[in-house]
Tab-separated table of C-alpha atoms and ligand atoms in Angstrom:
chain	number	residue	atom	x	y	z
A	1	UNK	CA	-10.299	53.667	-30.582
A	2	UNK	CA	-7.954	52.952	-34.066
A	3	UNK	CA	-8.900	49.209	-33.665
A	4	UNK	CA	-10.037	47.812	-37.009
A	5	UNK	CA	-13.913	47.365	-37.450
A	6	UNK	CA	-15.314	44.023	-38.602
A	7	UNK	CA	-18.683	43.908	-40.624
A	8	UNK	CA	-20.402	40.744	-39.545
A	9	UNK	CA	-23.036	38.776	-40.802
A	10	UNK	CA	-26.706	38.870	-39.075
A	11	UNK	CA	-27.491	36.298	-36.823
A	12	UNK	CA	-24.664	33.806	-37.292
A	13	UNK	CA	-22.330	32.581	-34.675
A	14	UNK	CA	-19.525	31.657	-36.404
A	15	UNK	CA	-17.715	32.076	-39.685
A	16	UNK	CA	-14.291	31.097	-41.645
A	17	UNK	CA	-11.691	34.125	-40.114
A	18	UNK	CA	-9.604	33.195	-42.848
A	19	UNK	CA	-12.421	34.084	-44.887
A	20	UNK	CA	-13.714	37.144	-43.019
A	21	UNK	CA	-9.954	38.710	-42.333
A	22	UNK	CA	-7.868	37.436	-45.030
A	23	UNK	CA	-6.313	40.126	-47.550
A	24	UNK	CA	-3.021	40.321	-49.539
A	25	UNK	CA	-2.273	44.210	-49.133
A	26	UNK	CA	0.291	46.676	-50.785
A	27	UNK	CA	3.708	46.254	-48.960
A	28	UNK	CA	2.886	42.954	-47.366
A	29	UNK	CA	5.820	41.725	-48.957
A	30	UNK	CA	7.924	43.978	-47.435
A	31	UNK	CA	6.196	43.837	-43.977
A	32	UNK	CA	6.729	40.232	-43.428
A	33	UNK	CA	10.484	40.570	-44.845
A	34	UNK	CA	11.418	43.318	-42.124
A	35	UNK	CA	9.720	40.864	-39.399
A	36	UNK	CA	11.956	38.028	-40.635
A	37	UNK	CA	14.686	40.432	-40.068
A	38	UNK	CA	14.099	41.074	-37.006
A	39	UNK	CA	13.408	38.241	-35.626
A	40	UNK	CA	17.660	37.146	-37.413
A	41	UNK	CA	19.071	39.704	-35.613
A	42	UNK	CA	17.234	39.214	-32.426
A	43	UNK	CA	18.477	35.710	-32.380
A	44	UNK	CA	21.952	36.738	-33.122
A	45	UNK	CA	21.842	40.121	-30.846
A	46	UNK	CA	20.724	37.817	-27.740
A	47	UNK	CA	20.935	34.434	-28.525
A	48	UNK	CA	19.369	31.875	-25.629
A	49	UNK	CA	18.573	35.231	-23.752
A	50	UNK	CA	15.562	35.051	-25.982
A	51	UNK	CA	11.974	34.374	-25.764
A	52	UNK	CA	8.922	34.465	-27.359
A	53	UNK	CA	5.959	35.164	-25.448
A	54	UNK	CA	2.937	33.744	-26.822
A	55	UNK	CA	-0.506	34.121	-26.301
A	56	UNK	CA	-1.228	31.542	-28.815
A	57	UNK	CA	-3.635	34.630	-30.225
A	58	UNK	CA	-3.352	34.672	-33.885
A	59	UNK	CA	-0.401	37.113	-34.164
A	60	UNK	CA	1.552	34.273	-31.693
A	61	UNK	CA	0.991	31.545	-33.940
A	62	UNK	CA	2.149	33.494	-37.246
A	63	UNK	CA	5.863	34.089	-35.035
A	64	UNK	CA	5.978	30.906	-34.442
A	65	UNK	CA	5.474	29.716	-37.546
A	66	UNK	CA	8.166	31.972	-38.535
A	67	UNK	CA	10.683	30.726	-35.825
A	68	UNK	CA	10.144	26.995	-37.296
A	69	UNK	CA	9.901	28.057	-40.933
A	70	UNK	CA	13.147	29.772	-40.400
A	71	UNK	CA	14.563	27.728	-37.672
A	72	UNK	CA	15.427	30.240	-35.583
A	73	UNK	CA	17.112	29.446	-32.607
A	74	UNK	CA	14.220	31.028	-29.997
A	75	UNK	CA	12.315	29.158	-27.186
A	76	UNK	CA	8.450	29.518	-26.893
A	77	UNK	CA	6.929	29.820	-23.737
A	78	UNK	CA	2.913	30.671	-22.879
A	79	UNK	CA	1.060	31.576	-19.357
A	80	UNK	CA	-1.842	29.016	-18.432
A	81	UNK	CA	-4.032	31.596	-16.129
A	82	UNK	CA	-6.746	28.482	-15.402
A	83	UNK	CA	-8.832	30.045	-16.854
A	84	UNK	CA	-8.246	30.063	-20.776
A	85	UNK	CA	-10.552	28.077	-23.081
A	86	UNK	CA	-10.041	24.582	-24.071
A	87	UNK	CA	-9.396	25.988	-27.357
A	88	UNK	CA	-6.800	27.846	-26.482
A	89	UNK	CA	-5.004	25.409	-24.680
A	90	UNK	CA	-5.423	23.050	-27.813
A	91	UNK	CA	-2.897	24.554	-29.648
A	92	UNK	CA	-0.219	23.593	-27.369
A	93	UNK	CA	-0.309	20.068	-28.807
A	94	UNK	CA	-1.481	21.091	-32.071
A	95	UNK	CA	2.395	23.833	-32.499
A	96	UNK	CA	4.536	20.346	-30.766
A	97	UNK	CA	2.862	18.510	-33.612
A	98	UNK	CA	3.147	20.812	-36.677
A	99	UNK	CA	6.557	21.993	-35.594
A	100	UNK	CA	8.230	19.843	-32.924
A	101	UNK	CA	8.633	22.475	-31.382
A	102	UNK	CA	7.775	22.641	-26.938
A	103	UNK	CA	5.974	25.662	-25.657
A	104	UNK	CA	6.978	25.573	-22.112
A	105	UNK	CA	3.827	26.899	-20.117
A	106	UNK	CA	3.719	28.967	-16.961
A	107	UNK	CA	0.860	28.840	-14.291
A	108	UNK	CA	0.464	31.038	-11.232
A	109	UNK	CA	1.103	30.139	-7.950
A	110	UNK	CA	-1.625	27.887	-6.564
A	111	UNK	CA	-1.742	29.336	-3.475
A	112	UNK	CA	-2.406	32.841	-4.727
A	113	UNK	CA	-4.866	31.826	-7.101
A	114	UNK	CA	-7.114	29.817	-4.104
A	115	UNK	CA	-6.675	32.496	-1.641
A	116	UNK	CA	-7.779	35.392	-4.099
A	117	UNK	CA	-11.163	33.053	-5.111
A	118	UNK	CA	-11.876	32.446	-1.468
A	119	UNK	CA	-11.659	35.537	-0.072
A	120	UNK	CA	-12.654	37.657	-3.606
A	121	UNK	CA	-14.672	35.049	-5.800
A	122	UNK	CA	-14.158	33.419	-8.618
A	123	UNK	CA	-15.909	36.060	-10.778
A	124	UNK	CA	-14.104	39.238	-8.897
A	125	UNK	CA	-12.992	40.308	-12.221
A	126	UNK	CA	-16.231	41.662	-12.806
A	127	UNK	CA	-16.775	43.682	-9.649
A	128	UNK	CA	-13.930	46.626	-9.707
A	129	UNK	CA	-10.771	47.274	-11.904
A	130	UNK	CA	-9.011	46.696	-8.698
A	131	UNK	CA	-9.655	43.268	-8.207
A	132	UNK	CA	-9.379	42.323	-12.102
A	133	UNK	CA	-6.223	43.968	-11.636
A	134	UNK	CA	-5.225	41.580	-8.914
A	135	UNK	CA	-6.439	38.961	-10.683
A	136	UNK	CA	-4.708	39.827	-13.969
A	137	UNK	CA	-1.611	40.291	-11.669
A	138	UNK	CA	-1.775	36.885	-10.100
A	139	UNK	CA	-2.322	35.219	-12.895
A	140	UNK	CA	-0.908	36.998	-15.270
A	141	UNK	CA	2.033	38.741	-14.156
A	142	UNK	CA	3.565	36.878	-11.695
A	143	UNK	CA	3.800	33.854	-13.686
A	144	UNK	CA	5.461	36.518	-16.580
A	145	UNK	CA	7.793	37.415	-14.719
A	146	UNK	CA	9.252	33.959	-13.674
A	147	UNK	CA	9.022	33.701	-17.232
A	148	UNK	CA	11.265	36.155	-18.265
A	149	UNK	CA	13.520	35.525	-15.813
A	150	UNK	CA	17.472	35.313	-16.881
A	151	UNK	CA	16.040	36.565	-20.527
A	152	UNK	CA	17.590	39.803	-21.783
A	153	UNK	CA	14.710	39.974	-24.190
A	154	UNK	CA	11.558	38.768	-25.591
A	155	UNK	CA	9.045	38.866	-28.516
A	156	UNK	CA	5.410	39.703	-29.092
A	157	UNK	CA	2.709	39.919	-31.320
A	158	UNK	CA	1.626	43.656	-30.244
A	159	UNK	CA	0.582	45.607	-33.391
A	160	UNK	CA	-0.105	49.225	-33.742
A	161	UNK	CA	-3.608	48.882	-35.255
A	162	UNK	CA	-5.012	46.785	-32.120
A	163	UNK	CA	-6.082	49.608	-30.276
A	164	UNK	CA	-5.628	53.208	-29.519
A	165	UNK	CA	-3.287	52.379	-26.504
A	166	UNK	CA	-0.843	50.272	-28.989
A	167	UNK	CA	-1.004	52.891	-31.386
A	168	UNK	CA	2.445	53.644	-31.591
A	169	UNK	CA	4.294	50.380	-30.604
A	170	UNK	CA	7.272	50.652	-32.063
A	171	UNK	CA	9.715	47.628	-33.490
A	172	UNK	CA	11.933	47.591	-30.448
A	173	UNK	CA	11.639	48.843	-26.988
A	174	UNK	CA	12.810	48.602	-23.401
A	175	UNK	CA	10.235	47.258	-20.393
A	176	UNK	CA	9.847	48.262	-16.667
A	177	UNK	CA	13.017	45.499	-16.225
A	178	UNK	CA	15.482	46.737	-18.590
A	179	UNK	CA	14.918	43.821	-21.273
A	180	UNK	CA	14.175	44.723	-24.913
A	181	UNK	CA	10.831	43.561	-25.972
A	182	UNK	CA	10.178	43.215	-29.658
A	183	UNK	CA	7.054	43.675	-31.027
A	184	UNK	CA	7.854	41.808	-34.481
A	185	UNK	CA	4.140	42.696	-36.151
A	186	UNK	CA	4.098	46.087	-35.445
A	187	UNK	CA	3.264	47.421	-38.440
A	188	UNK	CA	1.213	44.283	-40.042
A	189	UNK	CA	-2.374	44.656	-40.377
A	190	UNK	CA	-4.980	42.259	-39.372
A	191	UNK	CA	-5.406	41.386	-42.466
A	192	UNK	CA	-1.779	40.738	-42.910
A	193	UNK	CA	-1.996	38.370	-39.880
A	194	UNK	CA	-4.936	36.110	-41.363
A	195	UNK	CA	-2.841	36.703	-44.933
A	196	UNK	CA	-0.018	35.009	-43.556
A	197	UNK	CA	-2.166	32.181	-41.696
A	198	UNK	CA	-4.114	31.125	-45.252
A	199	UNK	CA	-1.258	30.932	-47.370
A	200	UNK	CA	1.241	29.303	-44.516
A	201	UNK	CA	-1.686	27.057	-43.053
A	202	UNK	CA	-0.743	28.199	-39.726
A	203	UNK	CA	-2.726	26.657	-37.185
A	204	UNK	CA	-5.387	28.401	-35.068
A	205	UNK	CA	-7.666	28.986	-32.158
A	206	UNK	CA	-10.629	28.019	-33.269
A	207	UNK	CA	-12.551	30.876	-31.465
A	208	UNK	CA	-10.962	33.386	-34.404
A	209	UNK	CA	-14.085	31.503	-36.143
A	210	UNK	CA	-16.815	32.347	-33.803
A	211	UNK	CA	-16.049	35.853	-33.891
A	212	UNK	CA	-13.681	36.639	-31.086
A	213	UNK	CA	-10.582	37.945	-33.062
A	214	UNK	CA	-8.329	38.829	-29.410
A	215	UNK	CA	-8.794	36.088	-26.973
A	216	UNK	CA	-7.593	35.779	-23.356
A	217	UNK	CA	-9.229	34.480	-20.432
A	218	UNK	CA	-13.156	33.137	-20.875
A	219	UNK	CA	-14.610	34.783	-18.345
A	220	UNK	CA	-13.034	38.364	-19.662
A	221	UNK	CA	-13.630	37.680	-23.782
A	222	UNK	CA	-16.591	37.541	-25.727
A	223	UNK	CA	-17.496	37.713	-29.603
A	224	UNK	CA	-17.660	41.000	-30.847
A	225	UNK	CA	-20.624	42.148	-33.329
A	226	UNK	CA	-21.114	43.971	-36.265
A	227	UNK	CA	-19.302	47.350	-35.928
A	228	UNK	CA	-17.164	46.876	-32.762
A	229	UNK	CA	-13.470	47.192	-32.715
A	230	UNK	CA	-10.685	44.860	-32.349
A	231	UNK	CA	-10.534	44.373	-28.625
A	232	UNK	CA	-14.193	45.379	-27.895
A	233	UNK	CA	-14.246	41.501	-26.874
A	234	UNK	CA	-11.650	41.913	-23.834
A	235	UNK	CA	-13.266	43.742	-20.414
A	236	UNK	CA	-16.188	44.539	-22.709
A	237	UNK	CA	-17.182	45.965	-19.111
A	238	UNK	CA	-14.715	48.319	-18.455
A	239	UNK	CA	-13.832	51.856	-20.129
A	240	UNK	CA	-11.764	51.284	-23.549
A	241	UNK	CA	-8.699	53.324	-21.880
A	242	UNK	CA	-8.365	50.173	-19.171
A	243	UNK	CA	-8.034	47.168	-21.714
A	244	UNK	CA	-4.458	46.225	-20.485
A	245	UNK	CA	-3.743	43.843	-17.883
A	246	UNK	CA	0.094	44.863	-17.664
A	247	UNK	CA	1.750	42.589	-19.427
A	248	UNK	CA	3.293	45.073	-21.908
A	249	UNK	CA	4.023	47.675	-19.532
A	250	UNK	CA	7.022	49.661	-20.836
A	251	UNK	CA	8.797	52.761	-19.484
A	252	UNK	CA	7.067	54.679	-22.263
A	253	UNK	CA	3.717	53.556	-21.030
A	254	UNK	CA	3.919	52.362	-17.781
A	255	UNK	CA	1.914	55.402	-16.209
A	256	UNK	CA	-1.418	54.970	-19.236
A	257	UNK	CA	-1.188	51.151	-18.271
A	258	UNK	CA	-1.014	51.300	-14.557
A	259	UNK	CA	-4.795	52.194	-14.739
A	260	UNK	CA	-5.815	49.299	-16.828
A	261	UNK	CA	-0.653	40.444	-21.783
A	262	UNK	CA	-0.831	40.176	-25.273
A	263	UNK	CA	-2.609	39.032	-24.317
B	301	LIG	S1	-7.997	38.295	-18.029
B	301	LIG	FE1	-9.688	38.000	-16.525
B	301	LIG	S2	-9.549	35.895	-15.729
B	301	LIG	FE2	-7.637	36.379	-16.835
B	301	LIG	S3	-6.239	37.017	-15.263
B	301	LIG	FE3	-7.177	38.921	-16.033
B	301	LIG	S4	-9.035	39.266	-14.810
B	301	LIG	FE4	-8.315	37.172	-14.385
């Protein structure tokens, strides 16, 4: 995996990420003015067609900061699985306070989600990639895609360094529906990302300090430890070729992701 290795200290359980991830690097400059960019001509190119999808991971929160910095004319919107961490969830008021700005927030369908525990557990996830699968897709996907309804496109926070599957996301691309998806970090670095954060004083989850730098779901993230990669936290059980759930399946990947959001 290309996913950027941390070097953390012994024994402790958490730690400053600003302090652990921060860096200003060459071209940073540059990097965040072509993101800018991007994110001006999306606006203009598709105007209240657009979204931003946000996992309220660290990349999320530096977009947003940049819509309301820039007061760009894009709505927010995030998926509550039921089962994020109360951290997570924490930013919701935390972004309507900083930036008066509404995330709107989309759940799955309760139905789904009770049937699926009954009959499959509430720990399935663990059992077969099938059923995390099905769980990733009820809680997950469906909810996505009512999201992205009557949108012609949407942004991300996919970069190329987070792992040897997003290797090569580009700027701009077209999903399984036909609606671009921009992937307005593609080219920062982590350090970029936590760059950004310290000298914006962009809020974030508060896990990012006890060493889980991706977050999703609880049950499927954990810290990661000295000399693990990026998302070495997410399905830490499953084979590093499966760490998608689907939510950034794209005609150009579609077939490598069918056997594993950002989340
Ligand atoms: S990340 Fe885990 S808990 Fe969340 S939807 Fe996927 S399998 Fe279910």
């Amino acid at each position: 995996m290309s996913g950027e290795v941390f070097s953390l200290p012994g024994a402790a359980t958490s730690a400053s990420a600003i302090k652990l991830y921060a860096r200003e690097t060459a071209g940073f400059a540059e990097r965040l003015a072509k993101t800018v960019e991007l994110l001006q001509e999306a606006a203009l190119d598709h105007g209240t067609g657009l979204l931003q999808s946000s996992s309220l991971g660290a990349e999320d929160m530096v977009i947003t900061d940049l819509i309301a910095r820039h007061k760009l004319p894009i709505s927010i919107a995030t998926l509550d699985t039921g089962r994020l961490h109360a951290e997570t969830l924490a930013l919701l008021p935390q972004i309507e306070a900083r930036y008066g700005l509404k995330v709107a927030v989309y759940s799955p369908v309760n139905d789904a989600v009770v049937t699926f525990v009954r009959v499959r557990g509430a720990d399935a996830m663990y059992e077969s990639l099938d059923l995390r699968k099905e769980c990733c897709a009820i809680r997950k996907l469906e909810p996505l895609s009512r999201m992205l309804e009557g949108h012609t496109a949407w942004i991300t926070g996919l970069r190329r360094e987070q792992s040897s599957n997003r290797a090569v996301v580009p700027f701009s691309e077209t999903d399984n529906n036909g609606r671009t998806k921009i992937n307005a970090l593609a080219d920062w670095s982590w350090a970029d990302v936590w760059h950004y954060i310290a000298i914006f004083d962009v809020p974030f989850n508060a896990l990012h300090d006890q060493f889980m730098p991706s977050i999703g779901c609880a049950p499927c993230t954990r810290a990661i430890s000295v000399g693990e990669d990026f998302r070495s936290g997410r399905w830490w059980w499953e084979e590093s070729s499966a760490k998608e759930c689907g939510l950034h399946a794209t005609r150009q990947n579609s077939e490598e992701e069918k056997t594993g959001a950002s989340a």
